[in-house]
Structures are given as structure tokens and as C-alpha cells.
Amino acid sequence: MIDDAPVLAGGDAEPGEAVGRVLGTQAASPLSFWVGFEPGRIAQLDDVVVTRRDVPGYGPVLVAGVVTAVEARHEGATYDSDVFLIAEGALPAAVVEVAEVRVTRVEPEVFVPPLPGALVYKAGSADREQALYFDVMERRVPIGLGRDGHPMYVNFDFLDGTRGAHVSISGVSGVATKTSFATFLVYSIFNSPALGAEAANTKALIFSVKGEDLLFLDHANTRLDSEAIRAYGRLGLPAKPFQSVHVFAPPRPGDPNGVPHVSSRTHGVGSYYWTLHEFCREELLRFVFADADDERAQYSMLVGQVAARLRAWAEPVGDGGAVLIRTPDGEATPAIRTFPDLVEVIDQRLADEGTRAVWAGAQVPLGTVNAFLRRLRSAIRPLSPIVRGDLPAAAAHSIRTSDAQVTIVDLHNLPERAQRFVVGVVLRGEFARKESTGSARPLLFVVLDELNKYAPREGDSPIKEILLDVAERGRSLGVILIGAQQTASEVERRIVANCAVRVAGRLDAAEAARSEYGWLPPAARERATIAKPGTMFVAQPEIPVPLTVNFPFPAWATRPAEAAPLPVTTAARPADPFAGLPGTAPEDDIPPF
């Protein structure tokens, strides 16, 4: 029998409950060992256990690890049918439960195996901190609760660029709760002590592609229960929604004022689009051809040629973003106010043999020009709502992260091609802005779902180039990518390789077998195929095994039906005697109908 009296060997921390002893029938090593449980004592997967050994010349050594496999068997049985005889009492046998422990930390670092027969304890609070390296994390961010109900952390040094950056989240769509975990991680970063005084200026840019579910992060969740509130309390986080959120949505089709195209949110929403003058001046044509197939086509160089001509020859008309094209010979087009009109001008110039060489170069084959034009014409319908010069000049239309701590860019009402355009242009603009400041602070967290669509493993595209730049240089500029995807195996390798923190939720069995999930132990890979929503496996460089965490139910609304009304803060702002009169509402608060 096990004596429960604490045995303080290898430190001053008092161990927890003794559960068993190191097995002598299985070889123990400095990296793993097996534990046999005393009858009536158990440990389950993910439990943290410790044992100690007095090493001559070094003194007491702590060996801590995580349970990665648990087995039970009849000891004394020979045949499968013996189970029936044993159950009836006709054949003597004992039920034995054993567990494999993967060593996470040896303190001090004297790498010797634990001795057979040594007592094994469930880790007490101090031993658990040591075993999971929480004791050396100067800035730690809670990421959920462990199976033991205690907080789990990620080292912020591997998120803010100090020692690493970027997060990759993988899992089955609709089951793995990838987006929910990404928003919880951002919330935890903003509300934990890790940022300190920088919290007020740190920003998050979230691209929303799945309906209007992410448009209510600043609304309390009406489904939040007392159990979830207690979970936030254990994590040291307030159970409340995001406090500073601004939403940008594309204009409603056919609306002469560019009212945001959203149906469920009527406040804190601004329209975004690019004027034709901005489109030409900033050479945004290349983002019209943002598919990997476009880069493999022969017209990729022609895109750059035409974009350069537009930049050099486009002149603003009025102050609403319209342009005219004035060529070096003095010929000028009428005012161009819509994207279809701009495409028509390019079409005419490239189709005309007299002007084709000026726009495309003398060596470009006609077949390449025709392929380019076909692709460009197909962009008219998806891009017309967001590339235009026909809206009032005073309308604010630029996506900016300065208005709020969390900026949400709604994409769900746009065709896929327009979504690519928006993501590429916005990321390029934010990355350029951070480069111009020359400082990594304040940080900008970019949450992008469906990363495999924007940075596929095969092919090249302007968006993929930007995301690679973010993954490889964003750490030094303070741009941190939190990317989510169904299949990490389909994402550009260099992006995944640059992610210091890797997360997996529920995985497809075939996907879990891919080499991209080599950071998951075999048992964890199998468990990932049956993981429930809210269960995530989180790997970070400091800890040799992934942590299994359950993050709490969101305190913010994750769909319109969950959104509680915003509190009225009349004390925060003086009464406006003109409130409610036509023309007095802020630009961002125009109702979307």
C-alpha cells in the first residue's frame, strides 16, 4: 500500500496525492516511464505527475511529466476467454492499471531515469508550475483550463515577437471552434497582465468570413452561465465582452450613399471601399489577380505593366475619387466613375493595335492580352461595390485600426474574389504602416480564417507574398498573425513553420495523420479526432508536450441571437438636443437599410 505522507525529496514543494509507483517491468528512461496505480487510485490523460530520486553527488532530483497513455488489463490472464472465468471467480487474476508518463522537466537537469518502485504523486500546485514551465513564464497568458480545472498558460514571449510569434490553429470546420479560440486568445491577451501599460494601444484586426457572427464582440452573451463565469474567474479574466470594437462592411449594392451592407447591426459600422483614384495610384490592380492560378498564367507581367500605366496616367476628377486617363500624347478619357467603366477603358486600349504596345509593351502576345482581359472582365461583378468613384466625397471609406482596439472587417457578403482583394489590400496597407513607424510597438494582432485559401501550399499570389512577409518579418514589426485553417497540410510551409504556437481542435482522421501534426504525440492525434468543441491541443516551444485545454464559453456574443443590448451610458456623454434629427447621426451609425 502507498503511504500518503508527503516525501519532500527534490525541493521544498509538497507533492499531491500519491497514486502509484514507477514500474519495474517496463524500462524507465530520463524521457519517459510507466506508473502502476495502487488499487483505488487513478490518473487520467493529461494529469501532471512527479516523482523524485536522490542522485549521489547531485542530491534530490525532481522528474515531472504528463500522462500520455493509460491502460488497464487482467494480470494473470492468458486467453481472451479468460475474462469470463475471472469475472465468475473461477480463475485468479488481478486488474492492473498502468500509465505512460512523458517527462516534461527534470530539475535540476540531471538526466537519470526514475527508479522502479519510486512513489509517483499527482503534482501539487508548485510542482505543476514547475512541470509545465509556468514558473519561468514572466508574462503568461491564460489559454484555458486543464483537465484538473487549473489554468493553463502560453508564454507571451512567444506571441509578441520577443522569442517568437504567430499562431496556427487547425481543425474541422464547424466543430473545432477555431475562430472562437482565436477570439478568446485575443481577449485573454488584452485582459491579462501580459501587455501591461501597452494594452490600451494594442490592436486586433479580425477578418470575418462566416456570416455576421463576429460583428457582436462588444455585446454580452445572453447564454453565458454561472459555470462559465467561474471559469473566467479561475483564469483571472473578467467575464465581459470586448470593450472597444468597430466594424467595417462593404457598401450595400445599389445604394447611392454607400450604406454598410449588414442586416443585424446598426451601430458602430462603417462602409469600406476604394476610390478609382486610390485603385490607380496604389497599383491595386495586382490584387484583382490574387488567385494562385493568376500567377501561373502568362499575363502576370502584363498586370504589372497595366498597373504602372494607371498609376502614371490617372488624374483625379473632382473630390469623389473619379479619374480620367491622360496618355503621354495628350489624349484624355472622359471622367471614369465606376469600375466597369475603368475596365472598359483598359479593354479598348489593349484591343486597339495602335495603343496596345503603349499599354502592354511590344512583346506581349495577343493571346496573353486576351487572357488578361477575360480575367479582368470577370472581376467587374465582384469588385464593383468596393472599387468606385461615384459616392459622396465626404464619406469616410478607409479601413483603419485607429478607431478601436478591435477592428472587424466583414467579408461574408462579398464573392470570394472580392474577399481576396480586400484581405490583400488591407494587409498590405497595415504592414506598410507598421514599416513606416519603424517600431514593433504597439502590437497588431491579425486574425485570418481560411488561411489555406489565402496562402496555399502550391502557387504564388500577391496575398501569399504579404502573408509570407508577415510570417517572416512581422515579428520584428509587431504584426502578429493568428491564422486558422481546416487543414494545415494545405498551407504554405514557411508560414506554418514560423508559427511559434500551434493549436489543433477536432481533426479529420486523414488530416491528423499528416506530417504537419508531428508536434502531436500519437495518443493526442487519436484524441484529436474525437475532441469535443472547446477542447484544444496547444503546443509552445518551452513545453515538450502539447497542453490539452478547455477554454470557457465566450462572454461576448458569437451570433446575433446571443447579443444582449449595449448598456446606455448617458453619464459618459452629455445629452445632445439635436439627437435624432435627420442628418445628425455619425457617419458610422447610418442604419443598414
XYZ file of C-alpha atoms in Angstrom:
593
model
C 0.000 0.000 0.000
C 1.050 3.594 -0.609
C 1.865 5.818 2.296
C 0.203 9.192 1.658
C 2.606 11.056 3.895
C 4.442 13.629 1.789
C 8.028 12.817 0.989
C 9.915 16.036 0.290
C 12.755 14.984 -1.947
C 13.985 17.267 -4.686
C 12.653 20.596 -3.466
C 10.540 22.299 -0.885
C 7.203 21.821 -2.666
C 4.843 19.392 -1.011
C 3.591 16.838 -3.549
C -0.058 16.000 -4.027
C -1.782 12.660 -3.638
C 0.367 9.577 -4.119
C -1.144 7.440 -6.879
C 1.352 4.676 -7.589
C 4.920 3.620 -8.163
C 7.336 3.552 -11.081
C 7.024 0.174 -12.795
C 9.930 -2.206 -12.910
C 8.501 -4.369 -15.711
C 8.804 -1.503 -18.204
C 12.087 0.247 -18.852
C 12.236 3.741 -17.386
C 14.299 6.436 -19.088
C 15.057 10.105 -18.428
C 12.395 10.940 -21.043
C 9.538 8.573 -20.172
C 8.484 5.969 -17.650
C 5.476 3.857 -16.648
C 3.455 4.045 -13.459
C 1.493 1.257 -11.803
C -1.520 2.508 -9.837
C -2.432 1.378 -6.368
C -5.963 -0.147 -6.260
C -8.458 2.674 -5.831
C -6.068 5.305 -7.214
C -6.225 6.589 -10.773
C -4.728 9.159 -13.076
C -6.161 10.159 -16.425
C -4.726 11.535 -19.607
C -3.106 14.957 -19.225
C -2.642 14.638 -15.469
C 0.677 16.047 -14.262
C 2.642 13.680 -12.033
C 6.004 13.860 -10.308
C 8.494 11.506 -8.766
C 11.806 12.154 -7.086
C 15.149 10.447 -6.878
C 18.145 11.105 -4.686
C 21.156 11.026 -7.042
C 24.587 10.572 -5.441
C 26.713 13.642 -5.967
C 23.753 15.774 -7.061
C 21.147 15.436 -4.359
C 17.389 15.216 -4.853
C 16.151 15.411 -8.472
C 12.568 16.143 -9.489
C 11.247 14.215 -12.517
C 7.907 15.629 -13.708
C 5.751 14.632 -16.632
C 2.333 14.394 -18.228
C 0.276 11.200 -18.523
C 0.049 10.388 -22.239
C -1.431 6.872 -22.150
C -3.471 4.844 -19.661
C -4.047 1.081 -19.852
C -5.932 -1.492 -17.807
C -5.569 -5.271 -18.111
C -6.007 -8.563 -16.302
C -2.686 -9.706 -14.915
C -2.626 -13.492 -14.992
C -4.946 -13.974 -17.989
C -3.611 -15.907 -20.988
C -6.535 -16.196 -23.370
C -9.203 -13.705 -24.347
C -11.879 -16.013 -22.970
C -10.212 -15.920 -19.538
C -12.061 -12.665 -18.853
C -15.276 -14.621 -18.327
C -13.658 -17.084 -15.913
C -12.049 -14.255 -13.981
C -15.362 -12.410 -13.758
C -17.014 -15.542 -12.374
C -14.209 -16.049 -9.830
C -13.102 -19.356 -11.399
C -9.679 -18.046 -12.424
C -7.474 -15.909 -10.169
C -6.258 -12.682 -11.726
C -5.750 -9.068 -10.745
C -6.866 -5.924 -12.548
C -3.851 -3.724 -13.137
C -3.927 -0.112 -14.329
C -0.775 1.492 -15.649
C 0.069 4.791 -17.323
C 2.824 6.090 -19.546
C 4.338 9.374 -18.445
C 6.193 11.612 -20.854
C 8.791 13.641 -18.961
C 8.437 17.386 -19.351
C 11.014 18.648 -16.878
C 13.936 17.411 -14.819
C 15.060 19.785 -12.093
C 17.981 20.103 -11.672
C 18.921 18.805 -15.115
C 20.449 15.502 -14.109
C 19.072 13.166 -16.736
C 18.738 9.876 -14.925
C 15.716 7.563 -15.010
C 13.396 7.346 -12.023
C 13.975 4.154 -10.063
C 11.450 1.288 -10.146
C 9.292 1.347 -7.067
C 9.654 5.099 -6.528
C 6.486 6.817 -5.379
C 4.620 8.824 -8.002
C 2.405 11.741 -6.956
C -0.146 13.890 -8.657
C 1.576 17.234 -8.901
C 0.765 19.792 -6.243
C 0.416 23.425 -7.250
C 4.116 24.273 -7.053
C 5.212 21.040 -8.766
C 2.622 21.604 -11.509
C 4.019 25.087 -12.107
C 7.484 23.586 -12.466
C 6.430 20.632 -14.588
C 4.696 22.870 -17.164
C 7.277 25.679 -17.004
C 4.710 28.159 -15.755
C 7.134 29.182 -13.031
C 9.595 30.619 -15.584
C 6.990 32.477 -17.669
C 7.411 36.100 -16.665
C 4.474 37.123 -18.863
C 1.904 34.417 -19.227
C -1.450 34.478 -20.947
C -4.251 32.125 -19.852
C -5.477 29.899 -22.691
C -7.994 27.745 -20.831
C -8.368 25.251 -18.043
C -6.594 21.911 -17.821
C -8.346 18.654 -17.108
C -7.583 19.251 -13.426
C -9.555 22.515 -13.518
C -6.487 24.711 -13.082
C -5.355 27.406 -15.539
C -3.083 26.674 -18.477
C -0.885 29.375 -19.946
C 1.088 30.298 -23.020
C 4.290 32.297 -22.703
C 3.654 35.770 -24.138
C 7.309 35.917 -25.205
C 6.326 33.502 -27.983
C 3.425 35.689 -29.071
C 4.718 39.250 -29.075
C 7.920 38.608 -31.030
C 10.347 38.625 -28.087
C 11.312 34.979 -28.672
C 8.815 34.006 -31.341
C 5.469 34.962 -32.806
C 2.350 33.871 -34.707
C -0.274 31.221 -34.022
C -1.552 28.440 -36.294
C -4.972 26.941 -35.440
C -6.229 23.855 -37.286
C -9.407 21.846 -37.115
C -12.565 20.621 -38.783
C -14.912 23.398 -39.846
C -17.869 23.938 -37.525
C -16.580 21.528 -34.863
C -13.074 22.613 -33.898
C -14.170 26.131 -32.734
C -11.086 27.643 -34.363
C -12.480 31.163 -34.648
C -13.875 31.050 -31.108
C -10.465 30.080 -29.735
C -8.752 32.782 -31.805
C -11.047 35.481 -30.415
C -10.680 34.067 -26.888
C -6.880 34.215 -27.255
C -7.062 37.864 -28.351
C -9.415 38.627 -25.456
C -7.095 36.906 -22.996
C -4.096 38.844 -24.296
C -5.941 42.153 -23.937
C -7.230 41.392 -20.432
C -4.295 39.570 -18.834
C -1.374 41.420 -17.192
C 0.981 40.326 -20.004
C 0.651 43.546 -22.037
C 0.842 45.825 -19.041
C 0.629 49.508 -19.980
C 0.699 48.582 -23.694
C -2.800 47.073 -23.559
C -4.543 50.362 -24.338
C -2.699 50.846 -27.629
C -2.504 47.222 -28.802
C -4.867 46.489 -31.700
C -6.521 43.486 -33.293
C -7.656 43.224 -36.920
C -10.185 40.434 -37.490
C -11.440 39.352 -40.910
C -14.957 37.938 -40.660
C -15.928 35.491 -43.403
C -18.751 33.464 -41.828
C -21.962 35.435 -41.682
C -22.385 38.185 -39.103
C -21.321 36.066 -36.135
C -18.243 38.181 -35.337
C -19.980 41.536 -35.551
C -21.135 41.480 -31.918
C -17.922 41.020 -29.944
C -18.785 44.097 -27.877
C -22.164 42.664 -26.819
C -22.557 40.452 -23.752
C -23.566 36.865 -24.468
C -27.044 36.123 -23.152
C -26.175 32.409 -22.917
C -23.294 32.929 -20.502
C -23.984 30.886 -17.370
C -22.579 30.851 -13.854
C -20.241 27.938 -14.619
C -18.591 29.880 -17.456
C -18.305 32.949 -15.240
C -16.494 30.848 -12.619
C -14.145 29.544 -15.338
C -13.203 33.106 -16.244
C -12.605 33.790 -12.573
C -10.208 30.824 -12.304
C -8.349 32.176 -15.310
C -8.094 35.622 -13.764
C -10.132 37.193 -16.573
C -13.277 39.314 -16.419
C -16.361 37.677 -17.912
C -17.363 40.528 -20.178
C -17.394 41.342 -23.907
C -14.731 43.271 -25.803
C -14.926 46.909 -24.810
C -13.782 48.701 -27.972
C -14.989 47.353 -31.340
C -15.534 48.936 -34.736
C -16.951 47.106 -37.746
C -16.296 47.814 -41.410
C -18.580 46.339 -44.067
C -18.811 46.754 -47.858
C -21.462 49.140 -49.228
C -24.934 47.863 -49.897
C -25.280 47.157 -53.650
C -27.140 49.912 -55.476
C -27.223 52.274 -52.514
C -26.254 55.816 -53.647
C -24.869 56.684 -50.197
C -22.729 53.589 -49.665
C -24.609 52.395 -46.572
C -22.920 49.343 -44.953
C -24.252 46.011 -46.162
C -25.146 44.445 -42.813
C -28.549 43.393 -41.563
C -28.279 42.739 -37.835
C -26.007 45.514 -36.533
C -26.965 49.186 -36.772
C -24.286 50.992 -34.766
C -20.510 51.255 -34.904
C -20.444 50.164 -38.552
C -18.637 51.984 -41.338
C -18.504 51.304 -45.054
C -15.265 50.466 -46.780
C -14.330 50.777 -50.428
C -11.511 52.122 -52.556
C -11.922 55.025 -54.928
C -10.808 54.660 -58.513
C -8.093 57.231 -57.824
C -6.760 55.097 -54.939
C -7.030 51.982 -57.101
C -4.808 53.552 -59.777
C -2.431 55.460 -57.518
C -1.679 52.485 -55.252
C -1.454 49.934 -58.100
C -4.203 47.763 -56.646
C -4.789 46.038 -59.983
C -2.436 43.246 -58.954
C -4.839 42.294 -56.141
C -7.587 41.789 -58.723
C -5.422 38.879 -59.906
C -4.842 37.359 -56.463
C -5.502 33.682 -57.219
C -2.620 31.251 -57.437
C -3.819 30.422 -60.959
C -3.247 34.039 -61.964
C 0.439 33.836 -61.054
C 0.883 30.686 -63.128
C -0.719 32.368 -66.123
C 1.373 34.187 -68.720
C -0.325 37.521 -68.086
C 1.173 38.120 -64.633
C 3.766 40.518 -66.070
C 1.067 42.300 -68.059
C -0.762 43.026 -64.792
C 2.245 44.966 -63.562
C 2.552 46.835 -66.866
C -1.058 47.995 -66.870
C -0.976 48.881 -63.160
C 2.065 51.084 -63.775
C 0.292 52.852 -66.649
C -2.750 53.543 -64.497
C -0.572 54.926 -61.731
C 1.274 57.240 -64.108
C -1.626 58.411 -66.256
C -4.668 58.525 -63.934
C -5.685 62.003 -62.791
C -8.334 62.748 -60.134
C -11.590 64.302 -61.256
C -13.391 66.266 -58.560
C -13.137 65.046 -54.971
C -15.245 61.870 -55.123
C -12.487 59.529 -56.324
C -13.269 59.548 -60.057
C -10.375 59.655 -62.549
C -9.540 60.315 -66.150
C -6.705 58.670 -68.052
C -4.354 61.087 -69.818
C -1.738 59.393 -72.021
C 1.643 60.994 -72.858
C 0.378 62.086 -76.276
C -2.240 64.276 -74.553
C -5.288 62.113 -75.221
C -7.647 62.044 -72.227
C -10.676 59.920 -71.477
C -13.941 61.276 -70.097
C -14.372 61.063 -66.317
C -14.424 57.459 -65.119
C -16.677 56.918 -62.103
C -17.270 53.154 -61.935
C -15.096 50.074 -62.046
C -16.877 48.721 -65.153
C -16.018 51.965 -66.948
C -12.363 51.623 -65.975
C -12.284 48.044 -67.238
C -13.884 49.243 -70.490
C -11.129 51.829 -70.983
C -8.412 49.225 -70.403
C -10.199 46.808 -72.737
C -10.373 49.379 -75.531
C -6.726 50.370 -75.211
C -5.457 46.789 -75.202
C -7.766 45.686 -78.017
C -6.656 48.566 -80.260
C -3.494 47.696 -82.177
C -2.482 51.344 -82.166
C -2.441 51.672 -78.365
C -1.744 48.086 -77.269
C 2.046 48.415 -77.369
C 1.916 51.606 -75.280
C -0.110 49.889 -72.537
C 1.274 46.349 -72.648
C 4.651 46.510 -74.323
C 5.565 45.434 -77.825
C 6.494 41.847 -76.965
C 3.258 40.707 -75.301
C 1.404 38.129 -77.460
C -2.215 38.807 -78.346
C -3.284 35.556 -76.673
C -1.838 36.776 -73.369
C -3.667 40.081 -73.718
C -6.950 38.307 -74.370
C -6.471 36.026 -71.353
C -5.767 39.075 -69.197
C -8.895 40.839 -70.461
C -11.109 37.819 -69.881
C -9.916 37.588 -66.300
C -10.301 41.339 -65.788
C -13.858 41.387 -67.144
C -14.804 38.576 -64.773
C -13.800 40.865 -61.876
C -16.415 43.522 -62.725
C -19.280 41.997 -60.784
C -17.397 41.081 -57.548
C -15.355 44.303 -57.336
C -17.811 46.966 -58.492
C -19.259 47.541 -54.975
C -15.825 48.176 -53.420
C -13.882 49.919 -56.215
C -15.739 53.044 -57.315
C -15.708 56.793 -57.816
C -19.421 57.566 -57.634
C -20.036 58.045 -53.907
C -20.129 61.327 -51.965
C -16.704 62.822 -51.453
C -17.162 63.359 -47.715
C -17.862 59.699 -46.993
C -15.194 58.016 -44.866
C -14.342 54.722 -46.539
C -10.896 53.563 -45.464
C -10.388 50.575 -43.174
C -8.371 51.801 -40.229
C -7.348 50.202 -36.951
C -7.013 53.502 -35.080
C -10.729 53.844 -34.269
C -10.968 50.967 -31.785
C -8.983 48.265 -30.083
C -10.664 45.590 -32.215
C -11.367 46.245 -35.885
C -13.600 43.762 -37.694
C -13.620 43.644 -41.492
C -16.786 41.928 -42.674
C -16.290 39.899 -45.863
C -19.210 37.497 -45.846
C -21.358 39.462 -48.324
C -18.558 39.611 -50.891
C -17.739 36.986 -53.549
C -14.547 35.045 -52.942
C -12.590 37.093 -55.449
C -13.538 40.330 -53.737
C -12.647 38.797 -50.368
C -9.144 38.085 -51.651
C -8.851 41.650 -52.902
C -9.884 43.132 -49.545
C -7.618 40.880 -47.471
C -4.624 41.553 -49.720
C -5.037 45.323 -49.869
C -5.776 45.747 -46.157
C -2.855 43.568 -45.073
C -0.510 45.384 -47.417
C -1.650 48.734 -46.052
C -1.295 47.748 -42.398
C 2.076 46.128 -42.972
C 3.325 49.221 -44.797
C 2.019 51.429 -41.988
C 3.910 49.382 -39.395
C 7.059 49.513 -41.523
C 6.817 53.283 -41.737
C 6.673 53.671 -37.956
C 9.935 51.767 -37.518
C 8.744 50.329 -34.190
C 7.245 46.984 -33.188
C 5.040 48.684 -30.595
C 2.117 48.909 -30.387
C 1.373 45.347 -31.471
C -1.184 44.468 -34.141
C -2.794 41.007 -33.997
C -4.270 39.866 -37.309
C -6.895 37.105 -37.126
C -7.421 35.445 -40.511
C -9.588 32.392 -41.052
C -9.310 30.074 -44.071
C -5.575 30.669 -44.258
C -5.206 27.800 -46.733
C -7.269 29.858 -49.205
C -5.037 32.924 -48.987
C -1.665 31.188 -48.637
C -1.975 27.783 -50.329
C 0.965 25.423 -50.382
C 1.205 25.462 -54.168
C 1.475 28.520 -56.397
C 2.102 32.185 -55.702
C -0.092 35.240 -55.351
C 0.199 38.814 -54.051
C -1.673 37.865 -50.861
C 0.594 34.900 -50.251
C 3.631 37.157 -50.638
C 2.265 39.518 -48.000
C 1.406 36.701 -45.589
C 4.892 35.269 -46.034
C 6.289 38.702 -45.274
C 4.144 38.884 -42.151
C 5.246 35.405 -41.055
C 8.938 36.059 -41.652
C 9.308 39.765 -40.791
C 6.134 40.579 -38.880
C 7.735 39.559 -35.606
C 10.197 42.458 -35.811
C 7.461 44.886 -36.871
C 4.917 43.907 -34.238
C 2.448 42.327 -36.685
C 1.330 39.001 -35.204
C -0.634 36.549 -37.346
C -3.284 34.304 -35.772
C -4.202 32.076 -38.691
C -6.914 29.423 -38.724
C -7.477 26.703 -41.291
C -9.158 23.345 -41.680
C -6.004 21.706 -42.999
C -2.519 22.858 -42.048
C -1.173 20.473 -44.686
C -2.540 22.793 -47.395
C -0.961 25.991 -46.030
C 2.388 27.323 -47.220
C 5.061 25.509 -45.189
C 7.078 28.614 -44.342
C 4.078 30.284 -42.751
C 3.295 27.302 -40.522
C 6.993 26.849 -39.711
C 7.193 30.433 -38.440
C 4.305 29.943 -36.009
C 5.722 29.577 -32.507
C 2.375 28.442 -31.089
C 0.397 25.668 -32.776
C -3.136 24.709 -31.892
C -5.404 21.875 -33.017
C -9.036 21.253 -32.252
C -11.115 18.424 -33.673
C -9.196 16.957 -36.639
C -10.179 14.773 -39.543
C -8.518 11.368 -39.146
C -6.723 11.577 -42.506
C -5.522 15.106 -41.779
C -4.288 14.134 -38.303
C -2.001 11.540 -39.900
C -0.138 14.193 -41.936
C 3.401 15.146 -41.019
C 2.328 18.726 -40.261
C 0.937 17.416 -36.978
C 4.160 15.780 -35.873
C 4.097 18.038 -32.820
C 1.151 16.000 -31.529
C 2.088 12.711 -29.781
C 0.365 9.640 -31.277
C -2.180 9.433 -28.466
C -3.036 13.121 -28.849
C -3.527 12.678 -32.603
C -6.047 9.934 -31.942
C -7.809 12.024 -29.326
C -7.992 14.997 -31.681
C -10.290 13.014 -33.964
C -12.904 12.769 -31.191
C -12.270 16.042 -29.348
C -15.355 17.950 -28.289
C -15.881 21.622 -29.200
C -13.892 23.784 -26.816
C -11.071 21.265 -26.374
C -7.804 22.382 -27.950
C -4.274 20.971 -28.041
C -1.734 23.771 -27.693
C 1.996 23.409 -28.357
C 4.582 26.046 -27.500
C 8.395 25.868 -27.711
C 9.093 25.772 -23.966
C 6.936 22.742 -23.145
C 7.866 19.390 -24.747
C 4.263 18.100 -24.830
C 1.144 19.911 -26.042
C -1.241 21.136 -23.384
C -4.851 19.986 -23.550
C -7.069 22.905 -22.609
C -10.758 23.727 -22.448
C -11.457 27.393 -22.999
C -14.612 28.878 -21.474
C -17.804 29.720 -23.293
C -17.437 33.179 -24.897
C -18.574 36.069 -22.734
C -19.271 38.007 -25.943
C -21.988 37.238 -28.475
C -20.895 34.800 -31.168
C -24.045 35.246 -33.249
C -26.750 37.919 -33.480
C -29.273 35.830 -31.496
C -26.935 35.795 -28.450
C -26.288 39.544 -28.357
C -27.524 41.444 -25.334
C -28.347 45.144 -25.854
C -25.498 47.533 -25.247
C -25.753 49.395 -21.936
C -26.794 53.023 -22.207
C -24.004 55.198 -20.831
C -25.738 58.546 -20.548
C -23.309 59.689 -17.900
C -20.387 59.217 -20.235
C -21.607 61.777 -22.760
C -23.757 64.913 -22.435
C -27.271 64.960 -23.827
C -27.479 66.152 -27.430
C -30.510 68.385 -28.023
C -30.307 67.677 -31.750
C -30.095 63.894 -31.355
C -32.490 62.047 -33.601
C -32.910 64.851 -36.128
C -32.165 63.996 -39.782
C -28.542 64.478 -40.746
C -27.138 64.474 -37.202
C -26.200 60.809 -36.922
C -22.489 59.992 -37.179
C -21.325 58.566 -40.471
C -20.661 55.173 -38.960
C -24.095 54.888 -37.407
C -26.230 55.029 -40.559
C -28.770 52.208 -40.277
C -28.049 49.491 -42.877
C -31.486 49.610 -44.507
